[in-house]
Short mmCIF file of C-alpha atoms in Angstrom, two decimals:
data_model
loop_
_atom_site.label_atom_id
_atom_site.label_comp_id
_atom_site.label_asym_id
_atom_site.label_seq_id
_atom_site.Cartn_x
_atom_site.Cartn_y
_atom_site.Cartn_z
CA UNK A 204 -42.40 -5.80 8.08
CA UNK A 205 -41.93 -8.61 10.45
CA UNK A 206 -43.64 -8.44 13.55
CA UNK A 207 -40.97 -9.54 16.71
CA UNK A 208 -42.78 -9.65 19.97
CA UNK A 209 -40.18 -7.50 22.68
CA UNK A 210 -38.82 -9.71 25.19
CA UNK A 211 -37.82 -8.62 28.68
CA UNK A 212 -35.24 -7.48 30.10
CA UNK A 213 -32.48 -10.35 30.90
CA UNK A 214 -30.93 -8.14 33.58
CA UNK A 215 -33.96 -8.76 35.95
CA UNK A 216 -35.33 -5.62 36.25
CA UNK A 217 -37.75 -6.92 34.23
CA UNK A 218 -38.26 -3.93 31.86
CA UNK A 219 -39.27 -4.44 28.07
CA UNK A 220 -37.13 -4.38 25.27
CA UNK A 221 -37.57 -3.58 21.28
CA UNK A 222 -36.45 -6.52 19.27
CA UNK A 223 -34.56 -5.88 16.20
CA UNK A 224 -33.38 -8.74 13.64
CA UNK A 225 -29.83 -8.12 15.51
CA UNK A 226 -30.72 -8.46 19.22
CA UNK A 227 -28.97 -10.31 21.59
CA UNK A 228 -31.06 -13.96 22.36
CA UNK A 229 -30.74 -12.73 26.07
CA UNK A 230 -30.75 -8.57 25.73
CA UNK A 231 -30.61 -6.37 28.62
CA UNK A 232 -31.14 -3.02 29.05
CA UNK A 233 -28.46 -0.22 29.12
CA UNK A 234 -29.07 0.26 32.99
CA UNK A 235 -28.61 -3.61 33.78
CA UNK A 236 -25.23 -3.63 31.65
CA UNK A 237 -24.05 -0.76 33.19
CA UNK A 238 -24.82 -2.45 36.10
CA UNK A 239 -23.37 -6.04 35.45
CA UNK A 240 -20.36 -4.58 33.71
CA UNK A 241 -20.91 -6.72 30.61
CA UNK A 242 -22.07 -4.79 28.33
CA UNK A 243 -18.92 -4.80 26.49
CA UNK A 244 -17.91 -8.02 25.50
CA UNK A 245 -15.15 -8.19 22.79
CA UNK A 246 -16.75 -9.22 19.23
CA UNK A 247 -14.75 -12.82 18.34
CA UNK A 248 -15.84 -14.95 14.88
CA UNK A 249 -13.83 -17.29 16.03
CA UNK A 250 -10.26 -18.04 15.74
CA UNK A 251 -8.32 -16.58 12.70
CA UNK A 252 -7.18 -19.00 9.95
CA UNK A 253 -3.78 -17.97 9.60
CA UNK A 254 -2.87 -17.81 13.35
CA UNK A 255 -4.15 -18.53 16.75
CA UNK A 256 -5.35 -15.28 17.42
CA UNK A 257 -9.83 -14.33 17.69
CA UNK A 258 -10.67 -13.48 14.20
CA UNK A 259 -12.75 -10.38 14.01
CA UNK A 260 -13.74 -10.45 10.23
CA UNK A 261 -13.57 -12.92 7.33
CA UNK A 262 -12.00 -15.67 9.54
CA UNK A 263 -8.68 -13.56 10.19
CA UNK A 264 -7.29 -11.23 12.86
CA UNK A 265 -6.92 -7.63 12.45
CA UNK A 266 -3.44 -7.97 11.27
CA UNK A 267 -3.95 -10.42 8.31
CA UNK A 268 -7.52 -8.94 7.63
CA UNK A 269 -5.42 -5.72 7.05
CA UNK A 270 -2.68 -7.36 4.53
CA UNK A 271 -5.97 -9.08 2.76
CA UNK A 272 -8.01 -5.59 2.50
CA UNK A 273 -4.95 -4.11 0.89
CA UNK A 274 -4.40 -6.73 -1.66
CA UNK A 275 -8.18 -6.31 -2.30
CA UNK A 276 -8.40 -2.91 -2.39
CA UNK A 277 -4.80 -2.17 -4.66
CA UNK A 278 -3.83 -0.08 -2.09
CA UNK A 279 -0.67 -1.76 -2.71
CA UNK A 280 -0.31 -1.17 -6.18
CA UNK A 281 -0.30 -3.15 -9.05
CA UNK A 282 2.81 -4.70 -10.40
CA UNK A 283 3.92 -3.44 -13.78
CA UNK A 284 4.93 -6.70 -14.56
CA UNK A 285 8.63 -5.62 -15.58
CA UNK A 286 10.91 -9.00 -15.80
CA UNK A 287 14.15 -9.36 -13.87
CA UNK A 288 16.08 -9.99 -16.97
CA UNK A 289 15.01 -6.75 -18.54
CA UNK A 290 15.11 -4.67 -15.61
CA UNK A 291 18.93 -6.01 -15.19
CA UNK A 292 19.25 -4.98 -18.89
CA UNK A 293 18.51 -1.81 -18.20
CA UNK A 294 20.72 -1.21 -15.44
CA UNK A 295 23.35 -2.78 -17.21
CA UNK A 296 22.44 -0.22 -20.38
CA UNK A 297 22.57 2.73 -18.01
CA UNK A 298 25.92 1.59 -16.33
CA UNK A 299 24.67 0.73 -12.86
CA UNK A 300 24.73 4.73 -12.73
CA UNK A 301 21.33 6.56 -11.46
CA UNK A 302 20.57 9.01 -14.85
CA UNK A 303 19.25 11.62 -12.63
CA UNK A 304 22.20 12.39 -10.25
CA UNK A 305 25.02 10.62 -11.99
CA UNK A 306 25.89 8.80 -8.88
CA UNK A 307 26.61 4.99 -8.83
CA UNK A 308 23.45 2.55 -7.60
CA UNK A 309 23.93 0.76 -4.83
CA UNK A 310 23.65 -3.18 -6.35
CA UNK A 311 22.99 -4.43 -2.57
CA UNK A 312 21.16 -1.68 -1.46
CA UNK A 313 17.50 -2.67 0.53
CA UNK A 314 15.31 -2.08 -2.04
CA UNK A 315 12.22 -1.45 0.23
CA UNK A 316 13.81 0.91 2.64
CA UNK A 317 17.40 2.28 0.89
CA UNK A 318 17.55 5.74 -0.78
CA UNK A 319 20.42 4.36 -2.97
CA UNK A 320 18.62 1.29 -4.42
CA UNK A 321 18.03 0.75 -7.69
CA UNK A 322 14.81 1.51 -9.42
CA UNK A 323 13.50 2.22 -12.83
CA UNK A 324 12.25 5.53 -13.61
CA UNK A 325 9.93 6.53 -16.51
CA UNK A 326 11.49 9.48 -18.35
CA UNK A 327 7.67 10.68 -19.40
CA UNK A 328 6.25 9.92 -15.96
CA UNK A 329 3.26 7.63 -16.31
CA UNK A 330 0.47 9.86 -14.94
CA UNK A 331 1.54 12.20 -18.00
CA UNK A 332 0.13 9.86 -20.54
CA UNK A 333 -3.46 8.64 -21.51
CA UNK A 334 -1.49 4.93 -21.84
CA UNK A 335 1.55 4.43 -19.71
CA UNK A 336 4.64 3.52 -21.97
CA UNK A 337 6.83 0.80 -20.19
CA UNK A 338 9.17 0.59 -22.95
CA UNK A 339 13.22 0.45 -22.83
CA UNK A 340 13.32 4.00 -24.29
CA UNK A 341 11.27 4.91 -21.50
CA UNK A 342 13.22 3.47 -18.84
CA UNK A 343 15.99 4.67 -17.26
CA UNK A 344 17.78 3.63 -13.76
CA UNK A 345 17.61 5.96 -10.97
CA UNK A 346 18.29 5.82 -7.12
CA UNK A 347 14.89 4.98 -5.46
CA UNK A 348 15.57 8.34 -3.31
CA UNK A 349 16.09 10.06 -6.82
CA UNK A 350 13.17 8.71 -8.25
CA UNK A 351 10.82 9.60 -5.33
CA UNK A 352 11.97 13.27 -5.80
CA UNK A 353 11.42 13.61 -8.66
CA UNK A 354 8.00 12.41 -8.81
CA UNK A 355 6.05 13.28 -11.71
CA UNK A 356 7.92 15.94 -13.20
CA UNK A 357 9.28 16.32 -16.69
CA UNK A 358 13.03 16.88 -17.14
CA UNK A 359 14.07 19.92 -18.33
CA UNK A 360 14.31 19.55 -21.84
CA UNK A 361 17.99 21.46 -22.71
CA UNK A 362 18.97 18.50 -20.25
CA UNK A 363 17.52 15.54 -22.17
CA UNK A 364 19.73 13.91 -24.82
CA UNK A 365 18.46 12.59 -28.17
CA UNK A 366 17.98 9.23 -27.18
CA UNK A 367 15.40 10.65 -24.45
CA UNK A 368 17.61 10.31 -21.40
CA UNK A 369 19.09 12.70 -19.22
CA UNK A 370 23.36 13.10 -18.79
CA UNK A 371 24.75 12.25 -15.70
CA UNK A 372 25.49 15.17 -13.29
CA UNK A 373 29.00 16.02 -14.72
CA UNK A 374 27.90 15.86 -18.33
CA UNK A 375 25.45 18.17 -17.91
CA UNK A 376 25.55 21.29 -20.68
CA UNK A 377 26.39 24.18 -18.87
CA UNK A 378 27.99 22.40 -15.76
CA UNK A 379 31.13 23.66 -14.32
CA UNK A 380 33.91 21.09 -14.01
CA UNK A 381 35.20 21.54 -10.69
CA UNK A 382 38.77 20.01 -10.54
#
């Protein structure tokens, strides 16, 4: 253990402190801070290296040191990696139609924040198998809103077809045609 001699007070009352391996070069005691009204002082590592703002940790501000944790972490996901060429084949397979609800997909719809963008759904929802399958015959287009409620739940299976995909709403065995 390292021996650290304790230093007075800095406040002037002149009282001894306890030096640790993090104290202040000039400490002072709770009673002078209280008194002097400093003993808050806002931590700053400098200035962050994406904007002007005081960095607080890893040379960024608390906004960009949040977008970096996330990346770090996953907490936003990872990508599945699906092309743009075979997502549009998909859609383009499935008739720009969602396969859940049988309602047309929105082609311009927000994809981040609309209900009635286009998304692809896994038919055997991914947390359902030891290895997620990402194949065509697992794929099927869906509103993002139709997607979400469905979650991870199997289709019913007097509603799935033979080539694994569910009818549209009207198709449906045992629906009613309303005219």
């Amino acid at each position: 253990m390292v021996d650290r001699p304790d230093l007075p007070c800095s406040g002037g009352c002149g009282k001894l402190m306890w030096r640790s391996s993090s104290t202040a070069s000039e400490p002072k005691c709770r009673l002078c801070r209280r008194r002097d009204a400093d003993w808050y002082r806002a931590r700053q590592l400098g200035i962050c290296t994406e904007c002007d703002r005081p960095a607080v940790a890893r040379g960024m501000c608390s906004t960009h040191y949040s977008y970096w944790h996330r990346r770090q972490s996953g907490a936003w996901g990872p990508q599945w990696g699906i092309p743009l060429e075979r997502r549009l084949a998909i859609y383009e397979r499935d008739g720009w139609t969602c396969q859940i609800c049988g309602d047309p997909v929105d082609l311009l719809a927000d994809r981040q924040r609309d209900d009635a963008a286009p998304s692809l759904d896994h038919i055997i929802p991914r947390s359902l198998q030891a290895e997620p399958d990402h194949s065509d015959s697992n794929l099927r287009l869906a509103h993002r809103g139709c997607n979400a409620r469905r979650g991870a739940q199997l289709d019913p299976p007097e509603e799935v077809t033979a080539d694994g995909r569910t009818p549209a709403r009207g198709s449906r065995p045992g629906a009613d045609a309303h005219a």
